[in-house]
């Protein structure tokens, strides 16, 4: 079998992925997706606890290393 290299993308693409129900992450380890029209964050890798994202900090928006989970 062949290992696929992770595709890395910018925040705008990550947002598009979240809108279609995908889960994205960046090297921070937090996972993000959309639930009921809102972006939510799973702050711990193996946790089902999440919170609604109400603001984005520039360092998150400017990242160019978002990936699919």
Coordinates of C-alpha atoms in Angstrom, one line a residue:
X1 CA 0.0 0.0 0.0
X2 CA 1.1 3.6 -0.6
X3 CA 1.2 6.3 2.1
X4 CA -0.4 9.5 1.0
X5 CA 1.4 12.7 1.9
X6 CA -0.7 15.1 4.0
X7 CA -2.1 17.9 1.9
X8 CA -1.3 21.2 3.5
X9 CA -3.5 24.3 2.8
X10 CA -4.3 27.9 3.9
X11 CA -7.1 29.0 6.2
X12 CA -9.5 29.8 3.4
X13 CA -9.3 26.3 2.2
X14 CA -9.6 25.0 5.7
X15 CA -12.8 27.0 6.1
X16 CA -14.2 25.5 2.9
X17 CA -13.3 22.0 4.2
X18 CA -15.1 22.8 7.5
X19 CA -18.2 24.0 5.7
X20 CA -18.6 20.6 4.0
X21 CA -18.2 18.7 7.3
X22 CA -14.5 17.9 7.2
X23 CA -12.3 18.1 10.3
X24 CA -9.2 20.2 10.0
X25 CA -6.2 20.8 12.2
X26 CA -2.9 22.7 12.3
X27 CA 0.2 21.9 14.3
X28 CA -1.4 23.3 17.4
X29 CA -3.3 20.0 17.7
X30 CA -6.7 21.5 17.9
X31 CA -9.4 20.1 15.6
X32 CA -12.0 22.3 13.9
X33 CA -15.2 21.6 12.1
X34 CA -18.7 23.0 11.7
X35 CA -21.7 21.9 13.7
X36 CA -25.1 23.4 13.2
X37 CA -23.7 26.4 11.2
X38 CA -21.0 27.3 13.7
X39 CA -17.3 26.5 13.8
X40 CA -16.3 24.4 16.8
X41 CA -13.0 23.5 18.2
X42 CA -11.9 20.2 19.9
X43 CA -9.0 21.5 21.9
X44 CA -7.6 18.1 23.0
X45 CA -6.7 15.4 20.5
X46 CA -8.7 12.5 21.9
X47 CA -11.6 14.4 23.5
X48 CA -15.2 14.8 22.4
X49 CA -15.5 18.1 24.3
X50 CA -15.7 21.2 22.1
X51 CA -16.5 24.9 22.2
X52 CA -17.9 27.3 19.7
X53 CA -15.3 29.5 18.1
X54 CA -16.3 33.1 18.4
X55 CA -13.1 34.8 17.1
X56 CA -10.0 33.9 15.2
X57 CA -6.6 35.3 16.0
X58 CA -4.4 36.5 13.2
X59 CA -1.8 33.8 13.8
X60 CA -4.4 31.1 13.1
X61 CA -5.8 32.8 10.0
X62 CA -2.3 33.4 8.6
X63 CA -1.2 29.8 9.0
X64 CA -0.4 27.9 5.8
X65 CA -0.2 24.5 7.4
X66 CA -3.7 23.3 7.9
X67 CA -4.4 19.7 7.1
X68 CA -7.4 17.3 7.1
X69 CA -7.8 15.0 10.1

